[in-house]
């Protein structure tokens, strides 16, 4: 029966209509919550409480004043989040590429066991070691420092896995051998020849590493207790607190401020991000 | 082949050394440390030197048999994960089938993909607080919408009801992740050998048959990959329930990660109990992953063998037919 339906152009038209309706509905579902958020950032609390509206109002500046008076410092949060996410991203992509290169190019005895080991530790939930990690950092006096949030990024098993798959597909060993013949050292070859070859994979993983670190709440919440070290997600979590209970407009404005830059970056880079997710899904 | 040979194998060790060191210091040591703390009496703001308990398994026993909140958090984690994963995988598969169907020729695919993936980019804590405001009582955007559409007369207290609160958390998880799952599945379909689709088309298979006979079997590895990563992610669920309702109403949305955080860092400083809970979570993750991996590896090899056979057959058929390009 399905076959008859498909071969009929009229019913195929109906099928396509269903597809578009569902896709448009889901797209709206993705946008509307954010739209409400942006609009409500410009409305006063009584306006917000009186009902739903998609037309911006005029209370943006008032909400902004209220927000600042409650010691919400989005710029500090941005800076802190940027330091942590930037550091994490650089370490993750560089050392994961290096490890993947070791796994692909060199023929060492522990190569296969090491790869199996990386596959295994990919499955460890980060919360499982949080208590020990906290105690360890406490003893090192590294709480309220960004180091424990950045340095662990050197060991990112999932990224190594991805980079290995990419190198297997795109690197021919002749390039490495040619470089050797020209007298290039192994580190030099990696930094100057291999890294540029890996750029598409690096860009993809850099975006993911950055977003994942930017969105991380658990670890910063445990490690950072000083206000001036707070990252953006912690600041967002404060918006839920009692001092904002009745200032709905300011809450929406605070949320908008945390989302807006990501929105801009996302729509500028969306093509690469989407392609990157797709690239990341391909195995072998 | 009589050239002077230099052994480069030592660089394999040198280049993977930073990874190994970082893993040992920042992952393995903390895990072993956590495991050890689970057998001790370590607690308090300024921890005293810990002692191994007389009954080393006491923390575990307390958690598993005497702690209703812990059991509740494990139950919630599993329930919310299932409630979000089933619709997530169904919708993602449906969209994948549509977007990769050559005959449907869906337009504006790029725009749809960009929009559906968007919620995944935004900070989860922002989304949690946003949804909390959207479902506000008595007058929030969702309540306004329901009254506008005539679905309810009186405002609904969504966040005070266990069922709707859990449902909303599961919905947010679904909403954030189905776009991601869809893109991974689409990539998986693009990775399937196009020869299979071509021969199916030549044999006159329709969209539904192609999907169930070729797409789905070809996606098995990717599906299991999605299952494993989603399961690990589900076990770690923290930001959304933590900031959405702080675990309420009546612990209906408290998750395992929130329980651990709450025991150790929210004023009670019960590091030993939190460590024991972490280890239980770790063991569950390890067992489930091992099971899924065993399943994945077995089927994968069998599938590969089958596919190779099929491919060879297809190639032979092609060669015999003599209709070749160029």
Coordinates of C-alpha atoms in Angstrom, one line a residue:
Chain A
X1 CA 0.0 0.0 0.0
X2 CA 2.8 2.3 0.9
X3 CA 4.2 1.8 -2.6
X4 CA 1.0 2.9 -4.3
X5 CA 0.9 6.0 -2.0
X6 CA 4.4 7.0 -2.9
X7 CA 4.1 6.6 -6.6
X8 CA 1.1 8.9 -6.6
X9 CA 2.2 12.5 -7.1
X10 CA -0.9 13.9 -5.2
X11 CA -0.3 11.9 -2.1
X12 CA 3.4 12.8 -2.3
X13 CA 2.4 16.4 -2.2
X14 CA 0.3 15.7 0.9
X15 CA 3.3 13.9 2.5
X16 CA 5.5 16.9 1.8
X17 CA 3.0 19.3 3.3
X18 CA 3.0 17.2 6.5
X19 CA 6.7 17.3 6.5
X20 CA 6.8 21.1 6.2
X21 CA 4.1 21.6 8.8
X22 CA 6.0 19.5 11.3
X23 CA 9.3 21.2 10.5
X24 CA 7.9 24.7 10.8
X25 CA 6.2 23.8 14.1
X26 CA 9.4 22.4 15.5
X27 CA 11.3 25.5 14.3
X28 CA 8.8 27.8 16.1
X29 CA 9.2 25.7 19.2
X30 CA 12.9 26.4 19.0
X31 CA 12.5 30.1 18.6
X32 CA 9.5 31.2 20.6
X33 CA 10.9 30.8 24.1
X34 CA 13.8 33.0 23.2
X35 CA 11.5 35.5 21.5
X36 CA 9.4 35.7 24.7
X37 CA 12.6 36.2 26.7
X38 CA 13.9 39.1 24.5
X39 CA 10.5 40.8 24.5
X40 CA 10.0 40.4 28.2
X41 CA 13.4 42.0 28.8
X42 CA 11.9 45.2 27.6
X43 CA 8.7 45.0 29.6
X44 CA 7.9 46.0 33.2
X45 CA 7.0 43.4 35.8
X46 CA 3.2 44.4 35.8
X47 CA 3.2 44.2 32.0
X48 CA 4.7 40.7 32.1
X49 CA 2.3 39.6 34.8
X50 CA -0.7 40.9 32.8
X51 CA -0.1 38.5 29.9
X52 CA 1.8 37.3 26.9
X53 CA 2.9 39.7 24.3
X54 CA 5.3 39.6 21.4
X55 CA 5.5 43.4 21.0
X56 CA 8.5 45.0 22.8
X57 CA 7.8 47.6 25.4
X58 CA 9.8 50.6 26.7
X59 CA 11.2 49.4 30.1
X60 CA 14.6 48.2 28.9
X61 CA 16.6 50.9 30.7
X62 CA 14.6 50.5 33.9
X63 CA 15.3 46.8 33.9
X64 CA 18.9 47.4 33.2
X65 CA 19.2 49.8 36.2
X66 CA 17.5 47.2 38.5
X67 CA 19.8 44.5 37.2
X68 CA 23.0 46.6 37.8
X69 CA 21.8 47.6 41.3
X70 CA 21.6 44.0 42.3
X71 CA 25.3 43.7 41.6
X72 CA 24.9 41.6 38.4
X73 CA 28.1 42.2 36.5
X74 CA 27.7 40.5 33.1
X75 CA 31.0 41.9 31.8
X76 CA 33.0 40.3 34.6
X77 CA 31.1 37.0 34.0
X78 CA 31.9 37.2 30.3
X79 CA 35.5 37.8 30.9
X80 CA 35.8 34.9 33.4
X81 CA 33.8 32.6 31.1
X82 CA 36.0 33.6 28.2
X83 CA 39.3 33.0 30.0
X84 CA 38.1 29.5 31.2
X85 CA 36.5 28.5 27.8
X86 CA 39.3 29.9 25.7
X87 CA 42.0 28.2 27.8
X88 CA 40.1 24.9 27.7
X89 CA 39.5 25.1 24.0
X90 CA 43.2 25.7 23.2
X91 CA 44.4 22.9 25.4
X92 CA 41.8 20.4 24.2
X93 CA 42.4 20.8 20.5
X94 CA 46.1 21.0 20.7
X95 CA 46.8 18.0 23.0
X96 CA 44.0 15.9 21.5
X97 CA 45.5 16.5 18.0
X98 CA 48.9 15.6 19.4
X99 CA 47.7 12.4 21.0
X100 CA 45.7 11.4 17.9
X101 CA 48.8 12.0 15.8
X102 CA 50.8 9.7 18.1
X103 CA 48.1 7.0 17.7
X104 CA 48.0 7.3 13.9
X105 CA 51.5 7.9 12.7
X106 CA 53.8 6.1 15.1
X107 CA 54.0 2.4 15.4
X108 CA 54.6 1.8 19.1
X109 CA 54.0 -1.2 21.2
X110 CA 51.3 0.3 23.4
X111 CA 49.4 1.9 20.6
X112 CA 46.4 -0.4 20.5
X113 CA 46.1 -0.8 24.2
X114 CA 46.3 2.9 24.6
X115 CA 43.5 3.5 22.1
X116 CA 41.3 0.9 23.9
X117 CA 42.1 2.7 27.1
X118 CA 41.0 6.0 25.7
X119 CA 37.7 4.4 24.4
X120 CA 37.1 3.1 27.9
X121 CA 37.7 6.3 29.8
X122 CA 35.4 8.2 27.4
X123 CA 32.5 6.6 29.4
X124 CA 33.5 8.0 32.9
X125 CA 30.9 10.5 34.1
X126 CA 32.8 13.6 35.4
X127 CA 30.6 13.8 38.5
X128 CA 31.9 10.4 39.6
X129 CA 35.3 11.9 40.5
X130 CA 34.1 15.3 41.7
X131 CA 34.4 14.7 45.4
X132 CA 38.0 13.5 45.2
X133 CA 38.8 16.2 42.7
X134 CA 37.5 18.9 45.0
X135 CA 39.5 17.5 48.0
X136 CA 42.6 17.3 45.9
X137 CA 42.3 20.9 44.7
X138 CA 41.4 22.1 48.2
X139 CA 44.7 20.7 49.4
X140 CA 46.6 22.3 46.6
X141 CA 44.8 25.6 47.4
X142 CA 43.5 25.8 43.9
X143 CA 39.9 26.5 44.7
X144 CA 38.9 29.9 43.4
X145 CA 41.5 29.5 40.6
X146 CA 40.7 28.9 37.0
X147 CA 43.5 26.3 36.7
X148 CA 41.5 23.3 37.8
X149 CA 38.8 24.2 35.3
X150 CA 41.3 24.6 32.4
X151 CA 44.2 22.1 32.9
X152 CA 42.1 18.8 32.9
X153 CA 41.2 19.7 29.3
X154 CA 44.5 18.3 28.2
X155 CA 43.0 14.8 28.5
X156 CA 39.8 14.9 26.4
X157 CA 39.2 11.3 25.2
X158 CA 36.2 12.0 23.0
X159 CA 38.2 14.6 21.1
X160 CA 41.2 12.3 20.7
X161 CA 38.8 9.7 19.3
X162 CA 37.4 12.2 16.8
X163 CA 40.8 13.5 15.7
X164 CA 42.1 10.0 15.2
X165 CA 39.2 9.1 13.0
X166 CA 39.8 12.3 11.0
X167 CA 43.6 11.7 10.7
X168 CA 43.0 8.1 9.5
X169 CA 40.9 9.5 6.7
X170 CA 42.9 12.5 5.7
X171 CA 46.6 12.1 6.4
X172 CA 48.9 10.2 4.1
X173 CA 52.0 9.1 5.7
X174 CA 54.1 10.2 2.7
X175 CA 53.7 13.8 3.9
X176 CA 55.4 13.0 7.2
X177 CA 58.1 11.0 5.4
X178 CA 58.8 13.8 3.0
X179 CA 59.1 16.3 5.9
X180 CA 61.6 13.9 7.6
X181 CA 63.6 13.7 4.4
X182 CA 63.8 17.5 4.4
X183 CA 65.2 17.4 7.9
X184 CA 62.2 18.5 9.8
X185 CA 62.0 17.4 13.4
X186 CA 59.0 15.5 14.7
X187 CA 57.5 18.3 16.8
X188 CA 58.2 20.8 13.9
X189 CA 56.4 18.5 11.5
X190 CA 53.4 18.3 13.8
X191 CA 53.1 22.0 14.5
X192 CA 53.8 23.3 11.0
X193 CA 52.5 20.7 8.7
X194 CA 50.0 18.4 10.4
X195 CA 48.1 21.0 12.4
X196 CA 47.2 23.0 9.3
X197 CA 46.0 19.8 7.6
X198 CA 43.8 19.2 10.6
X199 CA 42.2 22.6 10.6
X200 CA 38.6 21.6 9.6
X201 CA 38.5 19.0 12.4
X202 CA 40.1 21.5 14.8
X203 CA 37.6 24.2 14.0
X204 CA 34.7 21.8 14.6
X205 CA 36.1 20.5 17.9
X206 CA 37.1 24.0 19.0
X207 CA 33.5 25.1 18.7
X208 CA 32.2 22.2 20.7
X209 CA 34.9 22.4 23.4
X210 CA 34.2 26.1 23.7
X211 CA 30.4 25.7 24.0
X212 CA 30.7 22.8 26.4
X213 CA 33.0 24.7 28.7
X214 CA 31.0 27.9 28.4
X215 CA 27.9 26.0 29.5
X216 CA 29.5 24.0 32.3
X217 CA 27.9 24.7 35.7
X218 CA 28.8 21.8 37.9
X219 CA 32.6 22.2 38.3
X220 CA 32.7 26.0 38.5
X221 CA 29.9 25.9 41.1
X222 CA 31.9 23.5 43.2
X223 CA 35.3 25.2 42.8
X224 CA 34.6 28.9 42.7
X225 CA 33.2 30.7 45.8
X226 CA 34.6 34.2 45.3
X227 CA 32.2 36.5 43.6
X228 CA 34.7 38.0 41.2
X229 CA 35.6 34.6 39.9
X230 CA 32.1 33.6 38.9
X231 CA 31.5 32.4 35.4
X232 CA 28.3 33.3 33.5
X233 CA 26.3 30.1 34.3
X234 CA 26.8 30.7 38.0
X235 CA 25.6 34.3 37.6
X236 CA 22.6 33.0 35.8
X237 CA 21.9 30.7 38.7
X238 CA 21.9 33.7 41.0
X239 CA 19.2 35.3 38.9
X240 CA 16.9 32.7 40.3
X241 CA 17.7 33.9 43.8
X242 CA 15.3 35.7 46.2
X243 CA 16.5 39.2 45.4
X244 CA 15.1 38.9 41.9
X245 CA 11.9 37.2 42.8
X246 CA 9.7 40.1 41.9
X247 CA 11.8 41.7 39.1
X248 CA 10.7 39.6 36.2
X249 CA 11.8 42.1 33.6
X250 CA 15.3 42.2 35.0
X251 CA 15.5 38.4 35.1
X252 CA 14.6 38.2 31.4
X253 CA 17.1 40.9 30.6
X254 CA 19.9 39.1 32.5
X255 CA 19.1 35.9 30.7
X256 CA 19.0 37.8 27.3
X257 CA 22.5 39.2 28.0
X258 CA 23.9 35.7 28.6
X259 CA 22.3 34.4 25.4
X260 CA 22.7 37.3 23.0
X261 CA 26.4 36.9 22.2
X262 CA 26.0 33.1 21.7
X263 CA 23.1 33.8 19.3
X264 CA 25.2 36.2 17.3
X265 CA 28.1 33.8 17.1
X266 CA 25.8 30.9 16.4
X267 CA 24.1 32.5 13.4
X268 CA 27.4 33.7 12.0
X269 CA 29.0 30.2 12.3
X270 CA 25.9 28.0 12.1
X271 CA 26.9 26.5 8.8
X272 CA 30.2 25.3 10.2
X273 CA 28.6 24.2 13.5
X274 CA 26.0 22.1 11.7
X275 CA 28.6 20.6 9.3
X276 CA 30.8 20.0 12.4
X277 CA 28.1 18.0 14.3
X278 CA 27.5 16.0 11.1
X279 CA 31.3 15.4 10.8
X280 CA 31.4 14.4 14.4
X281 CA 28.7 11.8 13.9
X282 CA 30.5 9.9 11.2
X283 CA 32.4 6.9 12.5
X284 CA 35.2 5.3 10.5
Chain B
X1 CA 64.4 -1.0 1.1
X2 CA 67.9 -1.0 2.4
X3 CA 67.8 2.5 3.7
X4 CA 69.1 3.4 7.1
X5 CA 66.2 3.0 9.5
X6 CA 65.5 5.4 12.3
X7 CA 62.9 4.2 14.9
X8 CA 60.3 6.9 15.5
X9 CA 58.2 4.8 17.8
X10 CA 59.4 6.6 20.9
X11 CA 57.5 9.7 19.7
X12 CA 54.3 7.7 20.1
X13 CA 55.1 7.7 23.8
X14 CA 56.3 11.2 23.9
X15 CA 53.3 12.7 22.1
X16 CA 50.8 10.9 24.2
X17 CA 52.5 11.7 27.5
X18 CA 50.7 15.0 28.2
X19 CA 47.3 13.3 27.8
X20 CA 48.3 10.4 30.0
X21 CA 49.7 12.7 32.7
X22 CA 46.7 15.0 32.7
X23 CA 44.4 11.9 32.9
X24 CA 46.4 10.4 35.8
X25 CA 46.5 13.6 37.8
X26 CA 43.0 15.1 37.1
X27 CA 40.9 12.0 36.5
X28 CA 42.3 8.8 37.8
X29 CA 43.7 10.1 41.0
X30 CA 40.5 11.9 41.9
X31 CA 38.4 8.8 41.1
X32 CA 40.6 6.6 43.3
X33 CA 40.5 9.3 46.0
X34 CA 36.7 9.5 45.7
X35 CA 36.5 5.7 46.0
X36 CA 38.7 5.9 49.1
X37 CA 36.7 8.7 50.7
X38 CA 33.6 6.5 50.3
X39 CA 34.9 4.2 52.9
X40 CA 35.8 6.9 55.5
X41 CA 34.1 9.4 57.9
X42 CA 35.3 12.5 56.0
X43 CA 32.9 15.4 56.6
X44 CA 32.8 18.9 58.0
X45 CA 33.8 22.4 56.8
X46 CA 37.4 21.9 57.9
X47 CA 37.9 18.2 57.3
X48 CA 39.7 16.2 60.0
X49 CA 42.1 13.5 59.0
X50 CA 39.7 10.8 57.8
X51 CA 39.4 7.3 59.2
X52 CA 38.3 4.2 57.5
X53 CA 35.0 3.2 59.1
X54 CA 34.7 0.1 61.2
X55 CA 32.4 -1.3 58.6
X56 CA 33.9 0.2 55.4
X57 CA 30.7 -0.3 53.5
X58 CA 28.6 1.6 56.0
X59 CA 28.2 4.7 53.7
X60 CA 27.0 2.4 50.9
X61 CA 24.6 0.6 53.2
X62 CA 23.1 3.9 54.5
X63 CA 22.6 5.2 51.0
X64 CA 21.1 2.1 49.5
X65 CA 18.8 1.0 52.4
X66 CA 18.2 4.0 54.6
X67 CA 18.2 7.1 52.3
X68 CA 14.9 7.7 50.6
X69 CA 16.2 10.9 48.9
X70 CA 19.1 9.0 47.3
X71 CA 16.7 6.3 46.0
X72 CA 14.3 9.0 44.8
X73 CA 17.2 10.7 42.9
X74 CA 18.3 7.5 41.2
X75 CA 14.6 6.8 40.2
X76 CA 14.1 10.4 38.9
X77 CA 17.4 10.2 36.9
X78 CA 16.2 7.1 35.1
X79 CA 12.6 8.2 34.7
X80 CA 13.5 11.6 33.3
X81 CA 16.1 10.1 31.0
X82 CA 13.6 7.6 29.5
X83 CA 10.9 10.2 29.2
X84 CA 13.2 12.4 27.2
X85 CA 15.1 9.8 25.2
X86 CA 12.2 7.9 23.6
X87 CA 10.5 11.0 22.0
X88 CA 14.0 12.3 21.2
X89 CA 15.1 9.3 19.2
X90 CA 11.6 8.9 17.5
X91 CA 11.5 12.5 16.3
X92 CA 15.2 12.5 15.3
X93 CA 14.7 9.3 13.3
X94 CA 11.6 10.7 11.6
X95 CA 13.4 13.9 10.6
X96 CA 16.4 12.0 9.5
X97 CA 14.2 9.8 7.2
X98 CA 12.6 12.9 5.8
X99 CA 15.8 15.0 5.3
X100 CA 17.7 12.1 3.7
X101 CA 14.9 10.9 1.4
X102 CA 16.0 11.8 -2.1
X103 CA 12.4 11.6 -3.5
X104 CA 10.8 14.0 -1.0
X105 CA 13.3 16.8 -1.8
X106 CA 12.6 18.9 1.3
X107 CA 13.5 22.5 0.7
X108 CA 15.2 24.9 3.2
X109 CA 16.7 21.9 5.0
X110 CA 19.7 24.0 6.1
X111 CA 17.5 26.6 7.8
X112 CA 15.5 23.9 9.6
X113 CA 18.7 22.2 10.8
X114 CA 20.1 25.5 12.1
X115 CA 16.9 26.3 14.0
X116 CA 16.3 22.8 15.4
X117 CA 19.9 22.6 16.7
X118 CA 19.8 26.1 18.2
X119 CA 18.5 25.2 21.7
X120 CA 21.6 22.9 22.1
X121 CA 24.0 25.9 21.9
X122 CA 22.4 27.9 24.7
X123 CA 23.7 27.6 28.3
X124 CA 21.5 25.0 30.0
X125 CA 21.3 27.1 33.2
X126 CA 19.9 30.0 31.1
X127 CA 17.3 27.6 29.7
X128 CA 16.4 26.3 33.1
X129 CA 15.8 29.7 34.5
X130 CA 14.0 30.8 31.3
X131 CA 11.5 27.9 31.5
X132 CA 11.0 28.4 35.2
X133 CA 9.8 32.0 34.3
X134 CA 7.8 30.8 31.4
X135 CA 5.8 28.4 33.6
X136 CA 5.3 31.0 36.3
X137 CA 2.1 31.0 38.5
X138 CA -0.4 32.5 38.4
X139 CA 0.5 34.7 35.4
X140 CA 3.3 33.4 33.2
X141 CA 3.6 33.2 29.5
X142 CA 2.5 29.6 29.3
X143 CA -0.5 30.2 31.5
X144 CA -1.4 33.2 29.4
X145 CA -1.1 31.1 26.3
X146 CA -3.3 28.4 27.7
X147 CA -6.0 30.9 28.6
X148 CA -5.8 32.7 25.3
X149 CA -6.3 29.4 23.5
X150 CA -9.1 28.5 25.9
X151 CA -7.3 25.3 27.1
X152 CA -7.8 26.2 30.8
X153 CA -10.0 28.6 32.8
X154 CA -8.0 28.9 36.0
X155 CA -4.2 29.3 36.0
X156 CA -2.3 26.0 36.4
X157 CA 0.4 25.7 39.0
X158 CA 2.7 23.6 36.7
X159 CA 5.7 23.8 39.0
X160 CA 3.9 22.6 42.1
X161 CA 2.7 19.3 40.5
X162 CA 5.1 16.3 40.5
X163 CA 4.0 15.0 37.1
X164 CA 4.1 18.3 35.2
X165 CA 7.4 19.3 36.9
X166 CA 9.0 16.0 35.8
X167 CA 7.4 16.3 32.4
X168 CA 8.7 19.8 31.8
X169 CA 12.3 18.8 32.8
X170 CA 12.1 15.8 30.4
X171 CA 10.6 18.1 27.7
X172 CA 13.5 20.6 28.1
X173 CA 16.0 17.8 27.8
X174 CA 14.2 16.5 24.7
X175 CA 14.0 20.1 23.3
X176 CA 17.7 20.7 23.8
X177 CA 19.0 17.4 22.4
X178 CA 16.8 16.1 19.6
X179 CA 18.4 18.5 17.0
X180 CA 21.8 17.2 18.0
X181 CA 20.7 13.6 17.7
X182 CA 19.1 14.3 14.3
X183 CA 22.3 15.7 12.9
X184 CA 24.4 12.8 14.1
X185 CA 21.9 10.4 12.6
X186 CA 21.9 12.3 9.3
X187 CA 25.7 12.1 9.2
X188 CA 25.4 8.4 9.9
X189 CA 23.0 8.0 6.9
X190 CA 25.4 9.9 4.7
X191 CA 28.1 7.4 5.8
X192 CA 26.1 4.5 4.5
X193 CA 27.4 3.2 1.1
X194 CA 25.3 4.9 -1.6
X195 CA 25.5 1.8 -3.7
X196 CA 23.0 0.2 -1.2
X197 CA 20.5 3.0 -1.8
X198 CA 21.0 2.9 -5.5
X199 CA 20.4 -0.8 -5.8
X200 CA 17.4 -0.5 -3.6
X201 CA 16.0 2.2 -5.8
X202 CA 16.7 0.0 -8.9
X203 CA 14.9 -2.8 -7.2
X204 CA 11.9 -0.5 -6.8
X205 CA 11.9 -0.1 -3.0
X206 CA 9.8 2.7 -1.7
X207 CA 10.7 5.2 1.0
X208 CA 9.4 3.2 3.9
X209 CA 11.0 0.0 2.7
X210 CA 14.3 1.7 2.1
X211 CA 14.2 3.2 5.6
X212 CA 13.5 0.0 7.4
X213 CA 15.6 -2.3 5.3
X214 CA 18.7 -0.2 4.5
X215 CA 18.8 3.1 6.6
X216 CA 18.0 1.6 9.9
X217 CA 20.3 -1.5 9.8
X218 CA 23.1 0.8 8.5
X219 CA 22.6 3.1 11.4
X220 CA 22.8 0.5 14.1
X221 CA 26.3 1.5 15.2
X222 CA 25.4 5.2 15.3
X223 CA 22.2 4.5 17.1
X224 CA 24.1 2.6 19.8
X225 CA 26.7 5.4 20.0
X226 CA 23.8 7.8 20.5
X227 CA 22.3 5.6 23.1
X228 CA 25.6 5.3 25.1
X229 CA 26.4 9.0 25.0
X230 CA 22.9 10.0 25.8
X231 CA 22.8 7.6 28.7
X232 CA 26.1 8.9 30.2
X233 CA 24.7 12.5 29.7
X234 CA 21.4 11.5 31.3
X235 CA 23.2 10.0 34.4
X236 CA 25.1 13.4 34.7
X237 CA 21.9 15.5 34.4
X238 CA 22.5 18.5 36.6
X239 CA 22.0 22.1 35.3
X240 CA 18.4 21.9 34.2
X241 CA 16.8 20.2 37.2
X242 CA 19.1 22.1 39.6
X243 CA 18.2 25.5 38.3
X244 CA 14.7 24.7 37.2
X245 CA 13.1 23.8 40.5
X246 CA 16.1 23.0 42.8
X247 CA 14.8 19.4 42.9
X248 CA 11.3 20.2 43.9
X249 CA 8.4 19.9 44.2
X250 CA 8.9 17.4 47.0
X251 CA 12.1 16.0 45.5
X252 CA 10.3 15.0 42.3
X253 CA 13.0 16.4 40.0
X254 CA 16.1 15.8 42.2
X255 CA 18.8 13.8 40.2
X256 CA 21.8 11.7 41.2
X257 CA 24.2 14.5 40.4
X258 CA 22.2 17.0 42.4
X259 CA 22.1 14.6 45.3
X260 CA 25.9 14.4 45.3
X261 CA 26.3 18.1 45.0
X262 CA 23.8 18.7 47.8
X263 CA 25.4 16.3 50.2
X264 CA 28.9 17.6 49.7
X265 CA 28.7 21.3 48.8
X266 CA 25.4 22.8 50.0
X267 CA 26.1 23.2 53.7
X268 CA 26.1 19.6 54.9
X269 CA 29.8 18.8 53.9
X270 CA 29.0 15.0 54.0
X271 CA 31.9 14.2 51.6
X272 CA 31.9 10.5 52.6
X273 CA 28.3 10.0 51.7
X274 CA 28.6 12.0 48.5
X275 CA 31.7 10.0 47.5
X276 CA 29.8 6.7 48.1
X277 CA 26.9 8.0 45.9
X278 CA 29.4 9.0 43.2
X279 CA 30.9 5.5 43.2
X280 CA 27.4 3.9 42.9
X281 CA 26.8 6.2 39.9
X282 CA 30.2 5.3 38.5
X283 CA 29.5 1.5 38.8
X284 CA 26.1 1.9 37.1
X285 CA 27.6 3.9 34.3
X286 CA 30.4 1.3 33.8
X287 CA 28.0 -1.7 33.8
X288 CA 25.5 -0.1 31.4
X289 CA 28.3 1.1 29.1
X290 CA 29.9 -2.3 29.2
X291 CA 26.6 -4.0 28.3
X292 CA 26.0 -1.6 25.5
X293 CA 29.5 -1.9 24.2
X294 CA 29.4 -5.6 24.2
X295 CA 26.2 -5.5 22.2
X296 CA 27.6 -2.9 19.9
X297 CA 30.8 -4.8 19.2
X298 CA 29.2 -8.1 18.5
X299 CA 26.6 -6.8 16.1
X300 CA 29.0 -4.4 14.4
X301 CA 31.4 -7.1 13.4
X302 CA 28.5 -9.3 12.1
X303 CA 27.0 -6.4 10.2
X304 CA 30.4 -5.5 8.6
X305 CA 30.8 -9.0 7.4
X306 CA 27.3 -9.1 6.0
X307 CA 27.8 -5.7 4.4
X308 CA 31.1 -6.7 2.8
X309 CA 29.4 -9.8 1.3
X310 CA 26.5 -7.7 0.0
X311 CA 29.0 -5.2 -1.5
X312 CA 31.0 -7.8 -3.2
X313 CA 27.7 -9.2 -4.6
X314 CA 26.7 -5.8 -5.8
X315 CA 30.1 -5.2 -7.4
X316 CA 29.9 -8.6 -9.2
X317 CA 26.4 -7.8 -10.4
X318 CA 27.6 -4.5 -11.7
X319 CA 30.6 -6.0 -13.4
X320 CA 28.4 -8.6 -15.0
X321 CA 25.8 -6.1 -16.2
X322 CA 28.6 -4.2 -17.8
X323 CA 26.9 -0.8 -17.4
X324 CA 29.7 1.2 -16.0
X325 CA 30.6 4.9 -16.0
X326 CA 33.4 6.1 -18.2

